[in-house]
């Protein structure tokens, strides 16, 4: 018998969530963002649910090859562009659109030999200060690209740092949106500025020509806990589930797990789950992190170990050895545990938990 842990991927949830991006931005096209192996869901599995997208955005060239191997002939955008000159050969061969965020990438394009010119998205650094041309350098970069025979259409893009919240008390997109509009005024080209948070919270101003739907495609909420998945009508695309492989009766004063981080104050039945940090469950999840046993909500107890964690069965007398445990996602009888709640308890975000599912966890379709 393999360990009872598994991750389930919900194809209809992916399709539903993609539909939510469309509903938010009805006049835009939608990039399904599938970087990081589709946020841990697996490119091939996620593709089945997201194939109605207008394009796929990612950053690893090997992942782009995997999408082409699935016979996806539509647009693929490399969100960070190429990392070295010879990557451009793959862009030509696989017809990849690529971001251009720095002068070196323009130098490489200028030396590149290709029969067909490339579609590129020129990236503005509107305030995030990771990648992109400064407002002062942007129009010169555009002119340089525009003069290259290697370049076909030039799209215009930027990325928001605070679309999920306020920034210094004001709307988190205002400062960057103003910079983007000013710098790109009058320039021809399709615009792509919205991530999930902007698509959900500020569609009127940010949808434009293409939205980039990442976390929302997987049912994760970019602005949790201000809003939750029910508010945005998003469905979990991943369930992580396992079973109880042991039960312990703790007497008052007994402790459980490494570091004796939990001490029983009364008689406590504890279930031992076949799931630990080597499966991708966050080790920093403290006592009290929500978990479902047989679809009923309870809490974790003590420290998460490499292969196991403990849960409180005190109020679940019908549950015991072999009971189903939902770490996040869809549980039995219509129960559900949002990944955002588990992430919040562990001091992180749903994105990190999805991406961290370990290779040893078998993944299959629900
Ligand atoms: C990852 C990424 C996105 C998607 O962000 P979400 O918050 O997951 O929607 C969009 N644009 C760029 C440039 C990205 O790197």
Coordinates of C-alpha atoms and ligand atoms in Angstrom, one line a residue:
X1 CA 0.0 0.0 0.0
X2 CA 1.3 3.5 -0.8
X3 CA 0.9 6.1 1.9
X4 CA -2.6 7.4 1.9
X5 CA -1.7 11.0 1.0
X6 CA -2.7 12.3 -2.4
X7 CA -3.4 15.6 -4.2
X8 CA -6.5 15.8 -6.4
X9 CA -6.8 18.3 -9.2
X10 CA -10.4 19.5 -10.0
X11 CA -10.6 20.2 -13.7
X12 CA -14.1 21.8 -13.6
X13 CA -12.9 24.1 -10.8
X14 CA -10.1 25.4 -13.1
X15 CA -12.6 25.9 -15.9
X16 CA -15.0 27.7 -13.5
X17 CA -12.3 30.0 -12.2
X18 CA -11.1 30.9 -15.7
X19 CA -14.7 31.7 -16.4
X20 CA -14.7 34.1 -13.4
X21 CA -11.7 35.9 -14.9
X22 CA -13.6 36.3 -18.2
X23 CA -16.7 37.5 -16.3
X24 CA -14.6 40.1 -14.5
X25 CA -13.0 41.3 -17.8
X26 CA -15.4 40.5 -20.6
X27 CA -13.7 42.6 -23.2
X28 CA -10.2 41.4 -22.4
X29 CA -8.4 38.2 -23.4
X30 CA -7.2 36.0 -20.6
X31 CA -3.7 34.6 -20.0
X32 CA -3.9 31.6 -17.7
X33 CA -0.7 32.0 -15.7
X34 CA 0.8 28.5 -15.4
X35 CA 4.3 29.2 -14.2
X36 CA 5.8 27.1 -11.4
X37 CA 4.3 23.9 -12.9
X38 CA 0.8 25.6 -12.9
X39 CA 1.2 26.7 -9.3
X40 CA 2.0 23.1 -8.3
X41 CA -1.0 21.6 -10.1
X42 CA 1.0 20.2 -13.0
X43 CA 1.0 21.9 -16.4
X44 CA -0.5 18.9 -18.1
X45 CA -3.3 18.4 -15.6
X46 CA -4.1 22.1 -15.3
X47 CA -4.2 22.4 -19.1
X48 CA -7.3 20.3 -19.3
X49 CA -9.2 22.7 -17.1
X50 CA -7.7 25.9 -18.6
X51 CA -7.6 25.1 -22.3
X52 CA -10.3 27.7 -22.9
X53 CA -7.8 30.4 -22.1
X54 CA -6.7 32.8 -24.8
X55 CA -3.1 32.2 -24.0
X56 CA -0.7 30.8 -21.3
X57 CA 1.8 32.8 -19.4
X58 CA 4.8 31.3 -17.7
X59 CA 8.5 31.8 -17.4
X60 CA 10.4 28.6 -17.8
X61 CA 11.2 27.6 -21.4
X62 CA 10.9 23.9 -20.6
X63 CA 7.4 24.5 -19.4
X64 CA 6.6 26.3 -22.7
X65 CA 7.9 23.2 -24.5
X66 CA 5.6 21.1 -22.4
X67 CA 2.6 23.2 -23.4
X68 CA 3.5 22.9 -27.1
X69 CA 3.9 19.2 -26.6
X70 CA 0.2 19.2 -25.5
X71 CA -0.5 20.6 -28.9
X72 CA -1.4 24.1 -27.7
X73 CA -0.9 26.3 -30.7
X74 CA -2.1 29.6 -29.3
X75 CA -0.1 32.3 -27.6
X76 CA 2.4 31.5 -24.9
X77 CA 4.0 34.5 -23.1
X78 CA 7.4 34.3 -21.3
X79 CA 6.8 36.6 -18.4
X80 CA 10.5 37.3 -17.8
X81 CA 11.5 37.0 -21.4
X82 CA 14.7 35.2 -22.3
X83 CA 17.6 34.5 -20.0
X84 CA 20.3 34.1 -22.7
X85 CA 20.6 34.8 -26.4
X86 CA 20.1 31.2 -27.5
X87 CA 16.7 31.1 -25.8
X88 CA 15.5 33.3 -28.7
X89 CA 16.0 30.3 -31.0
X90 CA 13.4 28.4 -29.0
X91 CA 11.1 31.4 -29.1
X92 CA 11.4 31.4 -32.9
X93 CA 10.9 27.7 -33.2
X94 CA 7.9 27.5 -30.7
X95 CA 6.5 30.9 -31.6
X96 CA 6.7 32.1 -28.0
X97 CA 5.8 35.7 -27.2
X98 CA 8.3 37.2 -24.8
X99 CA 8.6 40.0 -22.4
X100 CA 11.4 42.5 -22.9
X101 CA 12.4 44.1 -19.6
X102 CA 16.0 45.2 -20.1
X103 CA 18.5 46.6 -22.7
X104 CA 20.4 43.3 -22.8
X105 CA 17.3 41.5 -24.1
X106 CA 17.0 44.1 -26.9
X107 CA 20.7 43.7 -27.8
X108 CA 20.2 39.9 -28.1
X109 CA 17.1 40.4 -30.3
X110 CA 19.0 42.7 -32.5
X111 CA 21.6 39.9 -33.1
X112 CA 19.0 37.2 -33.5
X113 CA 18.5 35.5 -36.9
X114 CA 14.9 34.6 -37.5
X115 CA 12.6 34.3 -40.5
X116 CA 9.5 35.4 -38.5
X117 CA 9.5 38.4 -36.3
X118 CA 8.6 38.0 -32.7
X119 CA 5.7 39.3 -30.7
X120 CA 7.0 40.9 -27.6
X121 CA 5.6 42.7 -24.5
X122 CA 7.7 45.6 -23.4
X123 CA 7.7 45.9 -19.6
X124 CA 7.5 49.1 -17.7
X125 CA 8.8 49.3 -14.1
X126 CA 6.0 51.4 -12.8
X127 CA 7.0 51.1 -9.2
X128 CA 7.4 47.5 -8.3
X129 CA 11.2 47.8 -8.9
X130 CA 11.9 44.2 -9.9
X131 CA 11.9 44.1 -13.7
X132 CA 11.2 46.6 -16.4
X133 CA 12.3 49.8 -18.0
X134 CA 12.0 53.0 -15.9
X135 CA 9.5 55.5 -17.1
X136 CA 12.4 57.6 -18.4
X137 CA 13.9 54.8 -20.5
X138 CA 10.6 53.2 -21.7
X139 CA 9.9 55.1 -24.9
X140 CA 13.4 54.9 -26.1
X141 CA 13.3 51.1 -25.6
X142 CA 10.0 51.0 -27.5
X143 CA 11.6 52.9 -30.4
X144 CA 14.6 50.6 -30.4
X145 CA 12.4 47.6 -30.6
X146 CA 10.1 49.1 -33.2
X147 CA 13.1 49.6 -35.5
X148 CA 14.2 45.9 -35.3
X149 CA 13.2 43.6 -38.2
X150 CA 13.2 40.8 -35.6
X151 CA 10.2 42.4 -33.8
X152 CA 6.6 42.2 -34.9
X153 CA 4.0 43.8 -32.6
X154 CA 5.0 45.3 -29.3
X155 CA 2.6 44.9 -26.4
X156 CA 2.9 47.1 -23.3
X157 CA 2.9 45.6 -19.8
X158 CA 3.5 46.3 -16.2
X159 CA 2.9 44.5 -12.9
X160 CA 1.3 45.8 -9.7
X161 CA 2.8 45.5 -6.3
X162 CA -0.3 46.3 -4.2
X163 CA -3.3 45.4 -6.3
X164 CA -4.5 43.2 -3.4
X165 CA -4.7 46.0 -0.8
X166 CA -4.2 49.7 -0.1
X167 CA -0.8 51.3 -0.2
X168 CA -0.2 54.0 2.3
X169 CA -3.9 54.3 2.8
X170 CA -4.9 54.8 -0.9
X171 CA -6.0 52.4 -3.6
X172 CA -3.0 50.1 -4.2
X173 CA -2.9 50.5 -8.0
X174 CA -3.3 54.3 -8.4
X175 CA 0.3 55.3 -8.4
X176 CA 1.4 52.6 -10.9
X177 CA -1.6 53.0 -13.1
X178 CA -1.0 56.7 -13.5
X179 CA 2.7 56.0 -14.4
X180 CA 1.7 53.4 -16.9
X181 CA -0.9 55.5 -18.6
X182 CA 1.4 58.5 -18.8
X183 CA 4.4 56.7 -20.2
X184 CA 2.4 54.6 -22.8
X185 CA 0.1 57.4 -24.0
X186 CA -0.2 57.3 -27.7
X187 CA 2.0 54.2 -28.2
X188 CA 0.5 51.5 -30.3
X189 CA 0.2 48.0 -28.8
X190 CA -2.0 45.7 -26.7
X191 CA -1.9 46.4 -23.0
X192 CA -1.6 43.8 -20.2
X193 CA -1.4 45.1 -16.6
X194 CA -3.8 43.1 -14.4
X195 CA -2.9 40.1 -12.2
X196 CA -5.6 38.3 -10.3
X197 CA -5.9 40.9 -7.6
X198 CA -6.4 43.7 -10.1
X199 CA -8.8 41.6 -12.2
X200 CA -11.0 40.9 -9.2
X201 CA -10.7 44.3 -7.4
X202 CA -10.2 46.9 -10.2
X203 CA -11.4 45.4 -13.5
X204 CA -12.8 48.6 -14.9
X205 CA -9.4 50.3 -14.9
X206 CA -7.0 47.4 -15.4
X207 CA -8.6 44.8 -17.6
X208 CA -7.5 46.5 -20.9
X209 CA -6.5 44.0 -23.6
X210 CA -5.1 41.0 -21.7
X211 CA -5.5 40.0 -18.0
X212 CA -3.0 37.7 -16.4
X213 CA -5.0 35.3 -14.1
X214 CA -2.7 33.3 -11.9
X215 CA -3.8 32.5 -8.4
X216 CA -7.5 33.0 -9.1
X217 CA -7.4 30.3 -11.7
X218 CA -6.5 27.9 -9.0
X219 CA -9.2 29.1 -6.6
X220 CA -6.7 31.0 -4.3
X221 CA -7.7 34.4 -3.1
X222 CA -5.2 37.2 -3.6
X223 CA -6.8 39.5 -1.0
X224 CA -7.6 37.0 1.8
X225 CA -8.8 37.6 4.5
X226 CA -10.4 40.9 3.3
X227 CA -12.3 38.7 0.9
X228 CA -12.6 34.9 0.7
X229 CA -13.2 32.4 -2.1
X230 CA -16.9 32.4 -1.5
X231 CA -17.0 36.2 -2.0
X232 CA -15.2 36.0 -5.3
X233 CA -17.0 32.8 -6.3
X234 CA -13.7 30.8 -6.8
X235 CA -13.4 27.1 -6.3
X236 CA -10.4 25.1 -5.1
X237 CA -8.6 23.5 -7.9
X238 CA -6.5 21.3 -5.5
X239 CA -7.4 19.1 -2.6
X240 CA -4.7 17.7 -0.4
X241 CA -6.0 14.7 1.5
X242 CA -4.8 11.8 3.6
X243 CA -5.9 9.5 6.4
X244 CA -5.4 8.9 10.1
X245 CA -2.8 6.2 10.5
X246 CA -2.8 6.2 14.3
X247 CA -4.8 7.4 17.3
X248 CA -3.5 8.4 20.8
X249 CA -5.3 9.1 24.1
X250 CA -3.5 11.9 25.8
X251 CA -3.9 12.3 29.6
X252 CA -3.7 15.8 31.2
X253 CA 0.0 16.8 31.1
X254 CA 0.9 14.6 28.1
X255 CA 2.5 16.2 25.2
X256 CA 2.6 15.4 21.5
X257 CA 5.3 15.6 18.8
X258 CA 8.7 17.2 18.7
X259 CA 9.5 19.8 21.2
X260 CA 6.4 18.9 23.2
X261 CA 4.8 22.0 21.6
X262 CA 1.3 20.9 22.7
X263 CA 0.4 19.9 26.2
X264 CA -3.0 18.3 26.9
X265 CA -5.0 20.1 29.6
X266 CA -7.7 17.4 29.6
X267 CA -8.1 14.0 28.2
X268 CA -7.6 14.5 24.5
X269 CA -8.0 12.0 21.6
X270 CA -5.4 12.8 19.0
X271 CA -5.3 11.5 15.4
X272 CA -2.0 11.0 13.6
X273 CA -2.2 12.0 9.9
X274 CA 0.0 10.7 7.1
X275 CA 1.1 14.2 6.0
X276 CA 4.1 16.2 7.0
X277 CA 6.4 18.9 5.8
X278 CA 8.1 16.6 3.4
X279 CA 4.8 16.5 1.6
X280 CA 4.6 20.2 1.3
X281 CA 2.4 20.9 4.4
X282 CA 3.8 24.0 6.1
X283 CA 6.0 23.2 9.1
X284 CA 5.2 26.6 10.6
X285 CA 1.5 25.7 10.9
X286 CA 1.0 26.0 14.7
X287 CA -1.5 24.2 17.0
X288 CA -4.9 25.3 16.0
X289 CA -4.4 25.3 12.2
X290 CA -7.8 24.2 10.6
X291 CA -8.1 20.7 9.2
X292 CA -11.1 18.5 8.3
X293 CA -11.5 15.0 9.6
X294 CA -14.3 13.1 7.9
X295 CA -15.4 16.5 6.6
X296 CA -15.7 18.0 10.0
X297 CA -13.6 20.9 11.0
X298 CA -11.0 20.5 13.8
X299 CA -7.4 21.7 14.5
X300 CA -3.9 20.5 14.4
X301 CA -2.0 19.8 17.6
X302 CA 1.7 20.5 18.2
X303 CA 4.5 20.6 15.6
X304 CA 4.3 19.3 12.1
X305 CA 6.9 16.5 11.6
X306 CA 8.4 15.4 8.3
X307 CA 5.9 12.7 7.6
X308 CA 3.1 13.2 10.2
X309 CA 1.0 15.7 12.0
X310 CA -1.5 15.4 14.8
X311 CA -5.1 16.5 14.9
X312 CA -7.7 16.9 17.7
X313 CA -10.4 14.3 17.7
X314 CA -11.9 15.3 21.1
X315 CA -15.2 16.5 19.5
X316 CA -15.2 13.8 16.7
X317 CA -16.0 10.5 18.5
X318 CA -17.0 8.8 15.3
X319 CA -13.6 9.4 13.7
X320 CA -10.6 7.3 14.2
X321 CA -8.1 5.0 12.5
X322 CA -8.5 5.3 8.7
X323 CA -10.6 8.4 8.8
X324 CA -10.3 10.8 5.8
X325 CA -8.4 14.0 6.5
X326 CA -8.6 17.0 4.3
X327 CA -5.6 19.3 4.6
X328 CA -7.1 21.8 2.2
X329 CA -9.6 21.8 -0.7
X330 CA -12.8 19.7 -1.1
X331 CA -13.7 17.2 1.7
X332 CA -16.4 14.6 1.9
X333 CA -20.2 15.5 1.9
X334 CA -19.6 18.9 0.3
X335 CA -17.2 20.1 3.0
X336 CA -14.5 22.5 2.1
X337 CA -11.4 24.0 3.7
X338 CA -10.0 27.0 1.8
X339 CA -6.2 26.8 1.3
X340 CA -6.1 30.5 2.3
X341 CA -7.2 29.7 5.8
X342 CA -4.4 27.1 6.3
X343 CA -1.9 29.5 4.8
X344 CA -2.9 32.3 7.0
X345 CA -2.6 30.2 10.1
X346 CA 1.0 29.2 9.0
X347 CA 1.9 32.8 8.3
X348 CA 2.0 32.4 4.5
X349 CA -0.2 32.7 1.4
X350 CA -2.1 30.1 -0.6
X351 CA 0.3 30.5 -3.5
X352 CA 3.2 29.1 -1.5
X353 CA 1.3 26.1 -0.3
X354 CA 0.1 25.1 -3.8
X355 CA 3.6 25.5 -5.3
X356 CA 5.2 23.5 -2.5
X357 CA 3.3 20.2 -3.0
X358 CA 6.2 17.8 -2.8
X359 CA 7.2 15.4 -5.6
X360 CA 6.5 12.4 -3.4
X361 CA 2.7 13.2 -3.2
X362 CA 0.8 11.4 -5.9
X363 CA -1.3 13.7 -8.0
X364 CA -4.4 12.7 -9.8
X365 CA -7.6 14.0 -11.3
X366 CA -10.5 14.2 -8.8
Ligands
LIG1 C1 2.8 35.4 -11.5 C2 2.5 36.6 -12.3 C3 1.1 36.9 -12.5 C4 0.0 36.2 -11.9 O1 -0.2 36.7 -10.6 P1 -1.4 36.2 -9.7 O2 -1.3 37.1 -8.5 O3 -1.1 34.8 -9.4 O4 -2.6 36.4 -10.5 C5 0.9 38.0 -13.4 N1 1.9 38.7 -14.0 C6 3.2 38.4 -13.8 C7 4.2 39.2 -14.4 C8 3.5 37.4 -12.9 O5 4.8 37.1 -12.7

